[in-house]
Amino acid sequence: PYNTEVTLIFDDEVLHEISPLNESITKYTLIERVDCTEQSFYLYNSTMSAFILPVSVFKSEQEKTEFVEFLSQKIGASKIKRI
């Protein structure tokens, strides 16, 4: 039921999720929380649904840090938890 190939695009206003069969847009205000693990970022848009972004997509630790800063600006630092 899930696509293995999904592209997430983070622009200034919204998050785009693009798959071969579907495209959706999510406003950052709808992201309820972000859980960060050593392997992935989980961006929850409900209690049962999340965008999963593997840490391996980042080319460097600096790029990962910049992503967290970007999310902090868009959804608020209080919603981001390291677990």
JSON list of C-alpha atoms in Angstrom, two decimals:
[
{"chain": "A", "resi": 1, "resn": "PRO", "atom": "CA", "xyz": [0.00, 0.00, 0.00]},
{"chain": "A", "resi": 2, "resn": "TYR", "atom": "CA", "xyz": [3.00, 2.31, 0.42]},
{"chain": "A", "resi": 3, "resn": "ASN", "atom": "CA", "xyz": [5.24, 3.62, -2.31]},
{"chain": "A", "resi": 4, "resn": "THR", "atom": "CA", "xyz": [8.90, 2.82, -1.91]},
{"chain": "A", "resi": 5, "resn": "GLU", "atom": "CA", "xyz": [9.96, 5.85, -3.94]},
{"chain": "A", "resi": 6, "resn": "VAL", "atom": "CA", "xyz": [8.74, 9.16, -2.55]},
{"chain": "A", "resi": 7, "resn": "THR", "atom": "CA", "xyz": [10.20, 12.63, -2.99]},
{"chain": "A", "resi": 8, "resn": "LEU", "atom": "CA", "xyz": [9.80, 15.21, -0.25]},
{"chain": "A", "resi": 9, "resn": "ILE", "atom": "CA", "xyz": [10.37, 18.84, -1.18]},
{"chain": "A", "resi": 10, "resn": "PHE", "atom": "CA", "xyz": [10.59, 21.41, 1.60]},
{"chain": "A", "resi": 11, "resn": "ASP", "atom": "CA", "xyz": [9.94, 24.90, 0.29]},
{"chain": "A", "resi": 12, "resn": "ASP", "atom": "CA", "xyz": [9.31, 28.11, 2.22]},
{"chain": "A", "resi": 13, "resn": "GLU", "atom": "CA", "xyz": [5.56, 27.64, 2.51]},
{"chain": "A", "resi": 14, "resn": "VAL", "atom": "CA", "xyz": [4.70, 23.92, 2.36]},
{"chain": "A", "resi": 15, "resn": "LEU", "atom": "CA", "xyz": [5.99, 20.36, 2.27]},
{"chain": "A", "resi": 16, "resn": "HIS", "atom": "CA", "xyz": [5.44, 18.56, -1.05]},
{"chain": "A", "resi": 17, "resn": "GLU", "atom": "CA", "xyz": [5.19, 14.77, -1.13]},
{"chain": "A", "resi": 18, "resn": "ILE", "atom": "CA", "xyz": [5.51, 13.35, -4.64]},
{"chain": "A", "resi": 19, "resn": "SER", "atom": "CA", "xyz": [5.16, 9.69, -5.59]},
{"chain": "A", "resi": 20, "resn": "PRO", "atom": "CA", "xyz": [4.55, 8.02, -8.95]},
{"chain": "A", "resi": 21, "resn": "LEU", "atom": "CA", "xyz": [0.80, 7.88, -8.25]},
{"chain": "A", "resi": 22, "resn": "ASN", "atom": "CA", "xyz": [0.13, 10.89, -6.06]},
{"chain": "A", "resi": 23, "resn": "GLU", "atom": "CA", "xyz": [1.20, 14.38, -5.06]},
{"chain": "A", "resi": 24, "resn": "SER", "atom": "CA", "xyz": [0.20, 16.11, -1.85]},
{"chain": "A", "resi": 25, "resn": "ILE", "atom": "CA", "xyz": [0.96, 19.37, -0.10]},
{"chain": "A", "resi": 26, "resn": "THR", "atom": "CA", "xyz": [1.13, 19.85, 3.66]},
{"chain": "A", "resi": 27, "resn": "LYS", "atom": "CA", "xyz": [1.35, 23.21, 5.40]},
{"chain": "A", "resi": 28, "resn": "TYR", "atom": "CA", "xyz": [4.02, 23.36, 8.08]},
{"chain": "A", "resi": 29, "resn": "THR", "atom": "CA", "xyz": [1.37, 24.45, 10.56]},
{"chain": "A", "resi": 30, "resn": "LEU", "atom": "CA", "xyz": [-0.14, 20.96, 10.23]},
{"chain": "A", "resi": 31, "resn": "ILE", "atom": "CA", "xyz": [3.04, 19.24, 11.41]},
{"chain": "A", "resi": 32, "resn": "GLU", "atom": "CA", "xyz": [2.22, 18.31, 15.01]},
{"chain": "A", "resi": 33, "resn": "ARG", "atom": "CA", "xyz": [5.71, 17.22, 16.06]},
{"chain": "A", "resi": 34, "resn": "VAL", "atom": "CA", "xyz": [9.06, 15.95, 14.80]},
{"chain": "A", "resi": 35, "resn": "ASP", "atom": "CA", "xyz": [10.88, 13.05, 16.43]},
{"chain": "A", "resi": 36, "resn": "CYS", "atom": "CA", "xyz": [14.58, 12.79, 15.56]},
{"chain": "A", "resi": 37, "resn": "THR", "atom": "CA", "xyz": [16.44, 9.51, 15.93]},
{"chain": "A", "resi": 38, "resn": "GLU", "atom": "CA", "xyz": [19.92, 8.54, 14.80]},
{"chain": "A", "resi": 39, "resn": "GLN", "atom": "CA", "xyz": [18.36, 6.89, 11.74]},
{"chain": "A", "resi": 40, "resn": "SER", "atom": "CA", "xyz": [15.43, 9.11, 10.72]},
{"chain": "A", "resi": 41, "resn": "PHE", "atom": "CA", "xyz": [13.28, 12.19, 11.17]},
{"chain": "A", "resi": 42, "resn": "TYR", "atom": "CA", "xyz": [9.58, 11.50, 11.75]},
{"chain": "A", "resi": 43, "resn": "LEU", "atom": "CA", "xyz": [7.40, 14.48, 10.85]},
{"chain": "A", "resi": 44, "resn": "TYR", "atom": "CA", "xyz": [3.96, 13.73, 12.30]},
{"chain": "A", "resi": 45, "resn": "ASN", "atom": "CA", "xyz": [0.98, 15.33, 10.61]},
{"chain": "A", "resi": 46, "resn": "SER", "atom": "CA", "xyz": [-1.36, 13.31, 12.88]},
{"chain": "A", "resi": 47, "resn": "THR", "atom": "CA", "xyz": [-1.03, 10.80, 15.69]},
{"chain": "A", "resi": 48, "resn": "MET", "atom": "CA", "xyz": [-1.12, 7.95, 13.16]},
{"chain": "A", "resi": 49, "resn": "SER", "atom": "CA", "xyz": [0.69, 9.44, 10.17]},
{"chain": "A", "resi": 50, "resn": "ALA", "atom": "CA", "xyz": [4.20, 10.76, 9.60]},
{"chain": "A", "resi": 51, "resn": "PHE", "atom": "CA", "xyz": [6.60, 11.64, 6.84]},
{"chain": "A", "resi": 52, "resn": "ILE", "atom": "CA", "xyz": [9.78, 9.61, 7.38]},
{"chain": "A", "resi": 53, "resn": "LEU", "atom": "CA", "xyz": [13.04, 11.14, 6.25]},
{"chain": "A", "resi": 54, "resn": "PRO", "atom": "CA", "xyz": [16.15, 8.94, 6.63]},
{"chain": "A", "resi": 55, "resn": "VAL", "atom": "CA", "xyz": [19.23, 10.71, 7.97]},
{"chain": "A", "resi": 56, "resn": "SER", "atom": "CA", "xyz": [21.19, 9.11, 5.12]},
{"chain": "A", "resi": 57, "resn": "VAL", "atom": "CA", "xyz": [19.73, 11.68, 2.68]},
{"chain": "A", "resi": 58, "resn": "PHE", "atom": "CA", "xyz": [21.95, 14.37, 4.21]},
{"chain": "A", "resi": 59, "resn": "LYS", "atom": "CA", "xyz": [25.41, 14.78, 2.72]},
{"chain": "A", "resi": 60, "resn": "SER", "atom": "CA", "xyz": [26.92, 16.10, 5.95]},
{"chain": "A", "resi": 61, "resn": "GLU", "atom": "CA", "xyz": [26.24, 16.78, 9.60]},
{"chain": "A", "resi": 62, "resn": "GLN", "atom": "CA", "xyz": [26.07, 20.49, 8.71]},
{"chain": "A", "resi": 63, "resn": "GLU", "atom": "CA", "xyz": [23.30, 19.85, 6.18]},
{"chain": "A", "resi": 64, "resn": "LYS", "atom": "CA", "xyz": [21.35, 17.89, 8.80]},
{"chain": "A", "resi": 65, "resn": "THR", "atom": "CA", "xyz": [21.80, 20.72, 11.33]},
{"chain": "A", "resi": 66, "resn": "GLU", "atom": "CA", "xyz": [20.55, 23.25, 8.77]},
{"chain": "A", "resi": 67, "resn": "PHE", "atom": "CA", "xyz": [17.49, 21.09, 8.17]},
{"chain": "A", "resi": 68, "resn": "VAL", "atom": "CA", "xyz": [16.68, 21.05, 11.90]},
{"chain": "A", "resi": 69, "resn": "GLU", "atom": "CA", "xyz": [17.10, 24.85, 12.00]},
{"chain": "A", "resi": 70, "resn": "PHE", "atom": "CA", "xyz": [14.77, 25.17, 9.01]},
{"chain": "A", "resi": 71, "resn": "LEU", "atom": "CA", "xyz": [12.15, 23.01, 10.71]},
{"chain": "A", "resi": 72, "resn": "SER", "atom": "CA", "xyz": [12.54, 25.03, 13.92]},
{"chain": "A", "resi": 73, "resn": "GLN", "atom": "CA", "xyz": [11.69, 28.20, 12.01]},
{"chain": "A", "resi": 74, "resn": "LYS", "atom": "CA", "xyz": [8.72, 26.61, 10.23]},
{"chain": "A", "resi": 75, "resn": "ILE", "atom": "CA", "xyz": [7.06, 24.62, 13.01]},
{"chain": "A", "resi": 76, "resn": "GLY", "atom": "CA", "xyz": [8.72, 25.86, 16.23]},
{"chain": "A", "resi": 77, "resn": "ALA", "atom": "CA", "xyz": [11.64, 24.39, 18.13]},
{"chain": "A", "resi": 78, "resn": "SER", "atom": "CA", "xyz": [9.36, 23.13, 20.92]},
{"chain": "A", "resi": 79, "resn": "LYS", "atom": "CA", "xyz": [7.81, 20.59, 18.53]},
{"chain": "A", "resi": 80, "resn": "ILE", "atom": "CA", "xyz": [11.17, 18.97, 17.70]},
{"chain": "A", "resi": 81, "resn": "LYS", "atom": "CA", "xyz": [12.33, 16.19, 20.01]},
{"chain": "A", "resi": 82, "resn": "ARG", "atom": "CA", "xyz": [15.48, 14.06, 19.92]},
{"chain": "A", "resi": 83, "resn": "ILE", "atom": "CA", "xyz": [14.65, 10.52, 20.97]}
]
